[in-house]
Coordinates of C-alpha atoms in Angstrom, one line a residue:
M1 CA 9.0 -24.0 45.0
C2 CA 5.6 -25.6 45.7
Y3 CA 5.2 -28.4 48.2
G4 CA 1.5 -29.0 47.7
P5 CA -1.7 -27.5 46.1
Q6 CA -1.8 -23.7 46.3
Q7 CA -5.0 -21.6 46.3
L8 CA -4.3 -18.9 43.6
L9 CA -6.0 -15.7 42.9
S10 CA -8.3 -15.4 39.9
K11 CA -7.5 -13.1 37.0
D12 CA -10.3 -10.7 38.0
E13 CA -8.9 -10.5 41.5
I14 CA -5.5 -9.6 40.1
T15 CA -6.8 -7.0 37.7
S16 CA -9.3 -5.5 40.1
S17 CA -9.4 -1.7 40.3
R18 CA -10.3 -1.6 44.0
P19 CA -7.9 0.4 46.2
R20 CA -4.6 -1.3 46.7
T21 CA -2.8 -1.5 50.0
A22 CA 0.5 -2.9 51.1
A23 CA -1.2 -6.1 52.3
T24 CA -2.9 -6.6 48.9
D25 CA 0.3 -5.9 47.1
A26 CA 2.1 -8.5 49.3
T27 CA -0.7 -11.0 48.6
L28 CA -0.4 -10.2 44.9
V29 CA 3.3 -10.7 44.8
E30 CA 3.1 -13.9 46.8
D31 CA 0.4 -15.2 44.4
L32 CA 2.5 -14.3 41.3
R33 CA 5.4 -16.1 42.9
N34 CA 3.3 -19.2 43.4
R35 CA 2.1 -19.0 39.8
L36 CA 5.7 -18.7 38.6
A37 CA 6.8 -21.7 40.8
E38 CA 3.9 -23.8 39.5
T39 CA 4.7 -22.9 35.9
E40 CA 8.3 -23.7 36.4
S41 CA 7.3 -27.1 38.0
R42 CA 5.1 -27.9 35.0
L43 CA 7.8 -26.8 32.6
E44 CA 10.3 -29.1 34.3
R45 CA 7.9 -32.0 34.2
A46 CA 7.3 -31.4 30.5
R47 CA 11.1 -31.4 29.9
A48 CA 11.3 -34.6 31.9
R49 CA 8.7 -36.2 29.6
E50 CA 10.5 -34.9 26.6
A51 CA 13.8 -36.4 27.9
A52 CA 12.1 -39.8 28.5
L53 CA 10.8 -39.9 24.9
T54 CA 14.3 -38.9 23.7
R55 CA 15.8 -41.7 25.7
R56 CA 13.4 -44.2 24.2
L57 CA 14.2 -42.9 20.7
E58 CA 17.9 -43.3 21.5
E59 CA 17.3 -46.9 22.7
M60 CA 15.5 -47.7 19.4
K61 CA 18.3 -46.1 17.4
R62 CA 20.9 -48.3 19.3
F63 CA 18.8 -51.4 18.6
V64 CA 18.6 -50.5 14.9
S65 CA 22.4 -49.9 14.9
V66 CA 23.0 -53.3 16.3
M67 CA 20.8 -54.9 13.6
E68 CA 22.6 -52.9 10.9
I69 CA 25.9 -54.2 12.2
L70 CA 24.6 -57.8 12.1
E71 CA 23.3 -57.3 8.6
T72 CA 26.7 -55.9 7.5
Y73 CA 28.5 -58.8 9.1
L74 CA 26.3 -61.4 7.4
K75 CA 26.7 -59.7 4.0
R76 CA 30.5 -59.7 4.5
C77 CA 30.5 -63.4 5.4
F78 CA 28.4 -64.2 2.3
V79 CA 30.8 -62.2 0.0
N80 CA 33.9 -63.8 1.6
N81 CA 32.5 -67.3 1.2
K82 CA 31.5 -66.5 -2.4
Q83 CA 35.0 -65.3 -3.2
K84 CA 36.5 -68.4 -1.6
S85 CA 34.2 -70.6 -3.7
A86 CA 35.4 -68.9 -6.9
V87 CA 39.1 -69.2 -6.0
C88 CA 38.7 -72.9 -5.2
S89 CA 36.8 -73.5 -8.4
L90 CA 39.6 -72.0 -10.5
R91 CA 42.3 -73.8 -8.5
H92 CA 40.6 -77.2 -9.0
G93 CA 40.1 -76.4 -12.7
R94 CA 43.9 -75.9 -13.2
W95 CA 45.2 -79.1 -11.7
R96 CA 42.4 -81.7 -11.5
R97 CA 41.9 -84.0 -14.4
W98 CA 38.9 -86.4 -14.2
K99 CA 39.2 -90.1 -15.2
P100 CA 36.4 -92.6 -15.9
R101 CA 34.5 -93.8 -12.9
R102 CA 35.4 -97.0 -11.1
R103 CA 33.0 -99.8 -10.4
D104 CA 32.8 -98.8 -6.8
G105 CA 31.4 -95.4 -7.8
S106 CA 34.5 -93.4 -7.1
D107 CA 36.7 -91.5 -9.6
E108 CA 40.4 -91.6 -10.0
I109 CA 42.0 -88.2 -10.0
D110 CA 45.4 -87.3 -11.4
D111 CA 47.0 -84.5 -9.4
G112 CA 49.3 -83.6 -12.3
D113 CA 52.5 -85.3 -11.0
G114 CA 51.7 -88.9 -11.8
R115 CA 50.0 -89.6 -8.5
E116 CA 46.3 -90.5 -8.4
M117 CA 43.7 -89.6 -5.8
V118 CA 40.3 -91.0 -5.3
A119 CA 37.4 -88.5 -5.3
S120 CA 34.3 -89.0 -3.1
P121 CA 31.1 -90.3 -4.8
T122 CA 29.0 -87.3 -5.9
V123 CA 25.9 -86.5 -7.8
D124 CA 26.2 -87.8 -11.4
G125 CA 29.4 -89.6 -10.4
Y126 CA 31.6 -86.5 -10.1
S127 CA 33.0 -84.6 -7.1
D128 CA 32.2 -80.9 -7.6
P129 CA 34.6 -78.5 -5.8
L130 CA 32.0 -75.8 -5.7
L131 CA 29.7 -78.1 -3.8
E132 CA 32.5 -78.8 -1.2
V133 CA 33.1 -75.1 -0.7
G134 CA 29.4 -74.4 -0.8
G135 CA 29.0 -76.8 2.1
R136 CA 31.5 -74.8 4.1
S137 CA 29.8 -71.6 3.0
S138 CA 26.3 -72.8 4.1
L139 CA 27.9 -73.9 7.5
G140 CA 29.3 -70.4 8.0
A141 CA 25.9 -68.8 7.0
T142 CA 24.2 -71.2 9.5
M143 CA 26.5 -70.1 12.3
A144 CA 26.0 -66.5 11.4
V145 CA 22.2 -66.9 11.6
A146 CA 22.6 -68.7 14.9
L147 CA 24.7 -65.9 16.2
M148 CA 22.2 -63.4 15.1
A149 CA 19.4 -65.3 16.7
A150 CA 21.4 -65.6 20.0
V151 CA 22.1 -61.9 20.0
A152 CA 18.4 -61.2 19.3
V153 CA 17.4 -63.4 22.2
V154 CA 19.9 -61.8 24.5
L155 CA 18.7 -58.3 23.5
G156 CA 15.1 -59.4 24.0
V157 CA 15.8 -60.9 27.5
C158 CA 17.6 -57.7 28.5
A159 CA 14.8 -55.5 27.2
A160 CA 12.3 -57.7 29.1
L161 CA 14.2 -57.5 32.3
L162 CA 14.6 -53.7 32.1
R163 CA 10.9 -53.4 31.3
W164 CA 10.0 -55.7 34.1
N165 CA 11.8 -53.6 36.6
E166 CA 10.1 -50.5 35.3
V167 CA 6.7 -52.1 35.6
L168 CA 7.4 -53.5 39.1
F169 CA 8.0 -49.9 40.5
R170 CA 5.4 -48.2 38.3
K171 CA 3.1 -45.8 40.2
K172 CA 1.1 -42.8 39.0
G173 CA 2.7 -39.5 39.7
L174 CA 6.3 -40.7 40.2
P175 CA 9.2 -38.5 39.0
P176 CA 10.7 -39.5 35.6
G177 CA 13.8 -41.7 35.5
T178 CA 14.9 -45.3 35.0
M179 CA 15.1 -48.3 37.4
G180 CA 17.8 -50.3 35.7
W181 CA 18.2 -54.1 36.2
P182 CA 16.2 -56.2 38.7
V183 CA 17.9 -56.4 42.1
F184 CA 21.0 -54.5 41.0
G185 CA 19.2 -51.5 39.6
E186 CA 21.6 -48.8 38.6
T187 CA 24.0 -49.3 41.4
T188 CA 27.0 -50.1 39.2
E189 CA 26.5 -46.9 37.2
F190 CA 26.0 -44.9 40.4
L191 CA 29.2 -46.2 42.0
K192 CA 31.4 -46.1 39.0
Q193 CA 30.3 -42.9 37.3
G194 CA 29.2 -41.0 40.4
P195 CA 28.7 -37.3 39.6
N196 CA 28.6 -37.9 35.9
F197 CA 25.7 -40.4 36.4
M198 CA 23.9 -37.8 38.5
S199 CA 24.4 -34.9 36.0
N200 CA 23.4 -37.1 33.1
Q201 CA 20.2 -38.1 34.8
R202 CA 19.5 -34.5 35.8
A203 CA 20.0 -33.4 32.2
R204 CA 17.5 -36.0 31.0
Y205 CA 14.8 -35.9 33.7
G206 CA 15.3 -32.7 35.7
S207 CA 16.4 -32.1 39.3
I208 CA 14.1 -34.7 40.8
F209 CA 14.2 -38.2 39.3
K210 CA 13.7 -41.9 40.3
S211 CA 16.4 -44.6 40.3
H212 CA 17.2 -47.9 42.0
I213 CA 20.5 -47.8 43.8
L214 CA 22.1 -49.9 46.6
G215 CA 19.3 -52.4 46.6
C216 CA 16.3 -50.1 47.0
P217 CA 14.0 -47.8 44.9
T218 CA 15.2 -44.2 45.4
I219 CA 14.1 -40.7 44.4
V220 CA 17.1 -38.4 44.0
S221 CA 16.5 -34.7 44.8
M222 CA 19.0 -32.2 43.5
D223 CA 16.6 -29.3 44.3
P224 CA 18.1 -27.1 47.1
E225 CA 14.8 -25.9 48.4
L226 CA 13.3 -29.3 48.5
N227 CA 16.4 -30.7 50.1
R228 CA 16.2 -28.2 52.9
Y229 CA 12.5 -29.0 53.4
I230 CA 13.3 -32.7 53.6
L231 CA 16.1 -32.3 56.1
M232 CA 14.2 -29.9 58.3
N233 CA 11.0 -32.0 58.5
E234 CA 12.0 -35.4 59.9
G235 CA 9.1 -37.1 61.6
R236 CA 6.5 -35.8 59.1
G237 CA 6.5 -38.9 57.0
L238 CA 10.3 -39.0 56.8
V239 CA 12.8 -41.1 58.8
P240 CA 16.5 -42.0 58.2
G241 CA 16.8 -44.2 55.1
Y242 CA 20.4 -45.4 54.9
P243 CA 21.1 -48.5 52.7
Q244 CA 20.5 -51.9 54.1
S245 CA 24.2 -52.7 53.9
M246 CA 25.0 -49.7 56.1
L247 CA 22.3 -50.6 58.6
D248 CA 23.4 -54.2 58.9
I249 CA 27.1 -53.5 59.3
L250 CA 26.9 -50.4 61.6
G251 CA 24.2 -52.1 63.7
K252 CA 20.5 -51.7 64.3
C253 CA 21.1 -49.5 67.3
N254 CA 23.4 -46.9 65.7
I255 CA 22.1 -43.4 65.8
A256 CA 21.7 -43.2 62.0
A257 CA 19.3 -46.1 62.0
V258 CA 16.9 -45.1 64.8
H259 CA 14.3 -42.4 64.9
G260 CA 11.7 -40.9 67.2
G261 CA 12.2 -41.3 71.0
A262 CA 15.1 -43.8 70.5
H263 CA 17.0 -41.3 68.4
K264 CA 16.4 -38.5 70.9
R265 CA 17.8 -40.6 73.7
M266 CA 20.9 -41.8 71.8
R267 CA 21.6 -38.4 70.4
A268 CA 21.4 -36.9 73.9
A269 CA 23.8 -39.6 75.2
L270 CA 26.3 -38.8 72.4
V271 CA 25.9 -35.0 72.8
A272 CA 26.7 -35.4 76.5
L273 CA 30.1 -36.8 75.4
L274 CA 30.8 -33.9 73.0
T275 CA 30.0 -30.8 74.9
P276 CA 32.5 -27.9 74.7
A277 CA 33.5 -28.6 78.3
V278 CA 34.2 -32.3 77.7
I279 CA 36.2 -31.5 74.5
A280 CA 38.2 -28.7 76.2
H281 CA 39.1 -30.5 79.4
R282 CA 39.1 -34.3 78.5
L283 CA 39.3 -34.9 74.8
L284 CA 41.5 -32.1 73.4
P285 CA 44.5 -32.9 75.7
T286 CA 44.2 -36.6 74.6
I287 CA 44.1 -35.6 71.0
D288 CA 47.0 -33.2 71.3
A289 CA 49.3 -35.9 73.0
F290 CA 48.4 -38.5 70.4
I291 CA 48.9 -36.3 67.3
R292 CA 52.3 -35.1 68.6
S293 CA 53.4 -38.7 68.9
H294 CA 51.9 -39.7 65.5
L295 CA 53.8 -37.0 63.7
T296 CA 57.1 -38.0 65.2
N297 CA 59.9 -39.2 62.8
W298 CA 58.3 -38.0 59.5
N299 CA 61.3 -35.8 58.7
D300 CA 63.2 -36.7 55.5
N301 CA 60.8 -39.5 54.8
L302 CA 58.5 -40.4 51.9
V303 CA 55.1 -40.5 53.5
D304 CA 51.7 -41.8 52.1
I305 CA 49.6 -39.0 53.7
Q306 CA 46.4 -41.0 52.9
E307 CA 47.6 -44.0 54.9
K308 CA 48.9 -41.8 57.7
T309 CA 45.7 -39.8 58.1
K310 CA 43.6 -42.9 58.1
E311 CA 45.7 -44.4 60.9
M312 CA 45.6 -41.1 62.7
A313 CA 41.8 -40.8 62.6
L314 CA 41.1 -44.3 63.7
L315 CA 43.8 -44.6 66.4
S316 CA 43.0 -41.2 67.8
S317 CA 39.3 -42.1 68.1
L318 CA 40.1 -45.4 69.8
N319 CA 42.3 -43.5 72.2
Q320 CA 39.5 -41.1 73.0
I321 CA 37.1 -44.0 73.5
A322 CA 39.0 -46.3 75.8
G323 CA 42.6 -45.0 76.1
T324 CA 45.4 -47.6 76.4
E325 CA 43.0 -50.5 76.6
S326 CA 41.7 -49.9 73.1
M327 CA 45.1 -49.0 71.7
S328 CA 46.4 -52.4 72.8
M329 CA 44.0 -54.2 70.4
S330 CA 44.5 -51.7 67.5
G331 CA 46.7 -54.1 65.5
E332 CA 43.9 -56.7 65.4
F333 CA 41.1 -54.0 65.2
M334 CA 42.4 -51.9 62.2
P335 CA 42.2 -54.4 59.3
E336 CA 38.7 -55.5 60.4
F337 CA 37.6 -51.9 60.6
F338 CA 38.8 -51.1 57.1
K339 CA 36.8 -54.1 55.8
L340 CA 33.7 -52.8 57.7
V341 CA 34.0 -49.4 56.1
V342 CA 34.2 -50.8 52.5
G343 CA 31.2 -53.0 53.1
T344 CA 28.9 -50.2 54.2
L345 CA 28.5 -49.0 50.6
S346 CA 27.7 -52.2 48.7
L347 CA 24.8 -54.3 47.6
P348 CA 23.5 -56.4 50.5
I349 CA 24.3 -59.7 48.9
N350 CA 25.8 -62.0 51.6
L351 CA 27.9 -64.3 49.4
P352 CA 31.6 -65.1 49.9
G353 CA 33.8 -62.7 48.1
T354 CA 31.4 -59.8 48.2
N355 CA 32.3 -56.5 50.1
Y356 CA 29.0 -56.9 52.1
H357 CA 30.0 -60.4 53.2
S358 CA 33.5 -59.3 54.2
G359 CA 32.1 -56.2 56.0
F360 CA 29.5 -58.2 57.9
R361 CA 32.1 -60.7 59.1
A362 CA 34.3 -57.8 60.2
R363 CA 31.5 -56.4 62.2
K364 CA 31.1 -59.6 64.1
K365 CA 34.7 -59.7 65.0
I366 CA 34.7 -56.0 66.0
V367 CA 31.6 -56.6 68.2
C368 CA 33.4 -59.4 70.0
M369 CA 36.5 -57.2 70.6
L370 CA 34.4 -54.3 71.9
G371 CA 32.3 -56.7 74.0
R372 CA 35.4 -58.0 75.7
L373 CA 36.4 -54.4 76.4
V374 CA 33.0 -53.6 78.0
E375 CA 33.0 -56.7 80.1
G376 CA 36.5 -55.9 81.3
R377 CA 35.4 -52.5 82.4
K378 CA 32.5 -53.9 84.3
A379 CA 34.8 -56.5 86.0
S380 CA 37.4 -53.9 87.0
Q381 CA 35.0 -51.6 89.0
E382 CA 37.2 -48.7 88.2
T383 CA 36.0 -45.2 87.2
H384 CA 37.1 -44.1 83.7
H385 CA 36.6 -40.6 82.3
D386 CA 37.0 -41.5 78.6
M387 CA 34.0 -41.9 76.2
L388 CA 33.4 -45.5 77.1
G389 CA 33.4 -44.6 80.7
L390 CA 30.9 -41.8 80.2
L391 CA 28.6 -44.1 78.2
M392 CA 28.7 -46.9 80.8
N393 CA 28.2 -44.6 83.8
G394 CA 24.7 -43.7 82.7
D395 CA 23.4 -43.0 86.2
Q396 CA 26.3 -40.8 87.2
E397 CA 28.1 -38.6 84.6
N398 CA 25.6 -39.4 81.7
R399 CA 21.9 -39.5 82.7
Y400 CA 21.1 -41.4 79.5
K401 CA 21.5 -45.1 80.3
L402 CA 22.3 -47.4 77.3
S403 CA 22.4 -51.2 77.0
D404 CA 25.7 -53.0 76.1
E405 CA 24.4 -53.5 72.6
E406 CA 23.6 -49.8 72.2
I407 CA 26.9 -48.8 73.6
I408 CA 28.8 -51.0 71.2
D409 CA 26.8 -49.8 68.2
Q410 CA 27.4 -46.1 69.3
I411 CA 31.1 -46.8 69.5
I412 CA 31.2 -48.3 66.0
T413 CA 29.2 -45.2 64.7
I414 CA 31.6 -42.8 66.4
L415 CA 34.6 -44.6 64.9
Y416 CA 33.0 -44.8 61.4
S417 CA 31.8 -41.2 61.2
G418 CA 35.0 -39.7 62.6
Y419 CA 37.3 -41.9 60.5
E420 CA 35.6 -40.9 57.2
T421 CA 35.5 -37.2 57.7
V422 CA 38.7 -36.6 59.7
S423 CA 41.0 -38.7 57.6
T424 CA 39.8 -37.5 54.2
T425 CA 39.6 -33.8 55.2
S426 CA 43.1 -33.9 56.7
M427 CA 44.5 -35.6 53.5
M428 CA 42.8 -33.2 51.1
A429 CA 43.8 -30.1 53.2
V430 CA 47.5 -31.2 52.9
K431 CA 47.0 -31.4 49.1
Y432 CA 45.2 -28.1 48.7
L433 CA 47.6 -26.3 50.9
H434 CA 50.5 -27.7 48.9
D435 CA 48.8 -26.5 45.7
H436 CA 48.0 -23.0 47.1
P437 CA 51.1 -21.5 48.8
Q438 CA 49.4 -18.3 49.7
A439 CA 46.8 -20.2 51.8
L440 CA 49.6 -22.3 53.4
H441 CA 51.5 -19.1 54.3
E442 CA 48.4 -17.6 56.0
L443 CA 47.7 -20.8 57.9
R444 CA 51.3 -21.2 59.0
K445 CA 51.4 -17.6 60.2
E446 CA 48.3 -18.2 62.4
H447 CA 49.8 -21.3 64.0
L448 CA 53.3 -19.9 64.4
A449 CA 51.7 -17.0 66.3
I450 CA 50.1 -19.6 68.7
R451 CA 53.5 -21.3 69.2
E452 CA 55.2 -18.1 70.0
R453 CA 53.0 -17.7 73.1
K454 CA 54.0 -21.2 74.3
R455 CA 56.9 -23.3 75.3
A456 CA 57.9 -26.2 73.0
E457 CA 56.4 -28.8 75.3
D458 CA 53.1 -26.9 75.9
S459 CA 50.0 -28.4 74.4
I460 CA 47.3 -26.4 72.6
D461 CA 44.2 -25.6 74.7
W462 CA 40.6 -24.6 74.0
N463 CA 41.4 -20.9 73.7
D464 CA 44.1 -21.7 71.2
Y465 CA 41.6 -23.8 69.2
R466 CA 39.0 -21.0 69.3
S467 CA 41.5 -18.5 67.9
M468 CA 42.2 -20.7 64.8
R469 CA 39.8 -18.8 62.5
F470 CA 41.7 -19.3 59.3
T471 CA 42.2 -22.9 60.1
R472 CA 38.5 -23.4 60.4
A473 CA 38.0 -21.7 57.1
V474 CA 40.5 -24.0 55.5
I475 CA 38.7 -27.0 56.9
F476 CA 35.3 -25.8 55.6
E477 CA 36.7 -24.9 52.1
T478 CA 38.4 -28.3 51.9
S479 CA 35.2 -30.1 52.8
R480 CA 33.3 -28.1 50.2
L481 CA 35.7 -28.4 47.3
A482 CA 36.5 -32.1 47.9
T483 CA 32.9 -32.8 48.8
I484 CA 33.6 -35.2 51.6
V485 CA 29.9 -35.8 52.1
N486 CA 27.8 -36.2 48.9
G487 CA 24.4 -36.3 50.5
V488 CA 22.1 -37.9 53.0
L489 CA 19.3 -40.5 52.8
R490 CA 15.8 -40.4 54.1
K491 CA 12.9 -42.9 53.8
T492 CA 9.2 -42.2 53.5
T493 CA 6.7 -43.8 56.0
Q494 CA 3.7 -42.8 54.0
D495 CA 2.8 -41.6 50.5
M496 CA 3.8 -38.0 50.1
E497 CA 3.4 -35.4 47.4
L498 CA 6.3 -33.0 47.1
N499 CA 7.0 -30.6 44.2
G500 CA 4.1 -32.1 42.2
F501 CA 5.5 -35.7 42.4
V502 CA 4.4 -38.7 44.4
F503 CA 7.0 -40.1 46.8
P504 CA 5.7 -43.6 47.6
K505 CA 5.8 -45.2 51.1
G506 CA 8.9 -47.2 51.8
W507 CA 11.0 -45.5 49.0
R508 CA 14.3 -43.8 49.9
I509 CA 15.1 -40.2 49.1
Y510 CA 18.7 -39.3 48.3
V511 CA 19.2 -35.7 49.3
Y512 CA 22.1 -35.0 46.9
T513 CA 23.9 -31.9 48.1
R514 CA 27.1 -32.3 46.1
E515 CA 26.2 -29.8 43.3
I516 CA 25.3 -27.1 45.8
N517 CA 29.0 -26.9 46.7
Y518 CA 29.8 -26.0 43.1
N519 CA 26.9 -23.6 42.5
P520 CA 28.4 -20.2 41.5
Y521 CA 25.4 -18.4 42.9
H522 CA 26.3 -19.6 46.4
Y523 CA 30.1 -19.9 46.0
P524 CA 31.7 -17.5 43.4
E525 CA 34.4 -19.2 41.5
P526 CA 33.3 -22.5 43.0
F527 CA 36.2 -24.6 41.7
T528 CA 38.8 -22.3 43.2
F529 CA 40.3 -23.1 46.7
N530 CA 39.5 -19.9 48.6
P531 CA 39.4 -20.3 52.4
W532 CA 38.9 -16.6 52.8
R533 CA 35.3 -16.9 51.7
W534 CA 34.6 -18.6 55.1
M535 CA 36.1 -15.8 57.3
D536 CA 32.6 -14.4 57.5
K537 CA 31.2 -16.7 60.2
S538 CA 27.6 -16.1 59.1
W539 CA 28.3 -18.5 56.1
E540 CA 28.1 -21.4 58.5
S541 CA 24.4 -20.6 59.1
N542 CA 23.4 -20.2 55.5
N543 CA 20.4 -22.2 54.2
H544 CA 22.5 -24.0 51.7
F545 CA 25.1 -25.2 54.1
F546 CA 24.6 -29.0 54.4
M547 CA 28.2 -30.2 55.0
F548 CA 27.4 -31.5 58.5
G549 CA 23.8 -32.5 57.8
G550 CA 20.7 -30.5 58.7
G551 CA 17.8 -30.4 61.1
T552 CA 17.8 -32.8 64.0
R553 CA 20.3 -35.0 62.2
Q554 CA 23.1 -32.4 62.2
C555 CA 26.4 -34.2 63.1
P556 CA 26.8 -34.1 66.9
G557 CA 30.6 -34.6 66.5
K558 CA 31.1 -31.6 64.3
E559 CA 33.2 -29.6 66.8
L560 CA 35.3 -32.6 67.9
G561 CA 36.1 -33.4 64.3
I562 CA 37.2 -29.8 63.5
A563 CA 39.3 -29.7 66.7
E564 CA 41.1 -32.9 65.7
I565 CA 41.8 -31.7 62.2
S566 CA 42.9 -28.3 63.5
T567 CA 45.3 -30.0 66.0
F568 CA 46.8 -32.1 63.2
L569 CA 47.3 -29.0 60.9
H570 CA 48.8 -27.1 63.8
Y571 CA 51.7 -29.5 64.4
F572 CA 52.1 -30.5 60.8
V573 CA 52.6 -27.0 59.3
T574 CA 54.7 -25.8 62.2
R575 CA 57.1 -28.8 62.1
Y576 CA 57.3 -29.7 58.4
R577 CA 57.3 -28.5 54.8
W578 CA 56.5 -31.0 52.1
E579 CA 56.5 -31.7 48.3
E580 CA 54.0 -33.9 46.5
V581 CA 55.6 -36.9 44.8
G582 CA 54.1 -38.8 41.9
G583 CA 50.9 -36.8 41.3
E584 CA 48.7 -39.8 42.0
K585 CA 45.1 -39.8 40.7
L586 CA 42.3 -38.9 43.0
M587 CA 38.8 -40.4 43.0
K588 CA 36.0 -38.3 44.5
F589 CA 33.1 -40.7 44.4
P590 CA 31.6 -42.6 46.2
R591 CA 34.5 -41.8 48.6
V592 CA 37.3 -39.3 48.2
E593 CA 40.5 -41.4 48.0
A594 CA 43.7 -41.9 46.1
P595 CA 43.7 -45.5 44.8
N596 CA 47.5 -45.7 44.7
G597 CA 48.1 -43.5 47.8
L598 CA 49.0 -39.8 48.0
H599 CA 52.8 -39.6 48.6
I600 CA 54.7 -36.6 49.9
R601 CA 58.3 -36.0 50.8
V602 CA 58.6 -34.4 54.2
S603 CA 61.4 -32.2 55.5
T604 CA 61.8 -30.0 58.6
Y605 CA 60.4 -26.5 58.5

């Protein structure tokens, strides 16, 4: 694809009869490729314009349909009232007999059984039943007209608001697309419809389109080549662009929010915690002991594996960060942390009852708890070799000194990122292995071979972890098929031109990588759970492999997360067998989760 203006060869240069060499042939091929890419880009823009006109035509058709429905409703009201008038006229004609007028201007009416009623004064001295029903008919017609006027006003206001939001973000050269409502944009459709919303927008506007989601104008890129270019070129007009709700709740010093020198310093501090040596000698033994304890007493029980893996991911991370000190506050910490997670993907509207408000309050409480933990460590003067100890000992074991605020924000980031990926991948691996017995058999064979070399009480070590090749393949395939991560966000610091479109300064770019996971060109039979495809280790270095991010933003905790999931699967498949109960529904956007839980019945293997 093209990322800027290209200098193309002229027709005469292409058809020239001068001697051709390998160099000129290569130039010619490259030129033809550039021409083809430019033609494809123009064709895609033409299709996008056609889609925009089609959308406007559909909106007009919907408006005409509404007016036709109103017209049909008014006609029906008129016919019904006319029929009622005729029926009442006949009824009055059968049983009302008129008598001479009284002096007061009213008439005596005999109802047929000897009793007399007095009619109201009317035109020419008589009370006409048709006029009475006609009054009611005119009232109904008036109400219908008022309803029609109200609907027209509402439609007009809605159209004006939609148009106003389009005009507000209008700029020459923008990709096609829609901006939705003021403030809210298309956030509701994005969160509720998820992949369907994305695929519908792509069908209308092409693989690059504009929208307004999570409180900010956004350009969505579903083009693999452009996505790779964006991820690999941070600093050239591109910085992290996560939603305001996520930045506010995770903290302004978290590694996802900073860039430039601050990002390099914080990333280096985190990477120092997650080197293979640290994982092998400090973190893996801690993870092993915790997961053994966590899996105790599951036998012959009905277990919600979603709840259990969430607890495992959070409590294991707390244990790695500050050991028994953090575990002692886990009962108070967990409910606040779950509120914080929900609040990160919400509109930044700080009103009581909103997810953002709840998440922001939860952050304040969590900061207080972690602040007490940090102050306690300072007061104790003891040396600790956990993550918090390494972060605080900046002059000794970690040469990157961080402030207390930066340390707390990094702890929250570690907890947040590890919780999302480890818990969801563990849950979905259990489900996919249950649904694919051959993969479960292969995985169990790998782990039973490890156990045969050890005593029952021996923990797994770094060499055992490195030998779990099929386990690693299961984790990657689970992450791909379930799409644990849908994409990443960047923000422009200047106007940019990419693929023939203008990306305005301050807009966010949503690098949407979900559909790459289901591209049959990259993954044959993409909707089939096939861990064997990952046994070729070179797949991890493919250009389309974005499961752990890309460029300088690749997840620093990748190996730690894989080690934790591998340890869980090791003890789970060697201790237990399980059957799924209930067949609960799974949601895969914006987060992979089972709204009613994912229940399994566990028994001893």
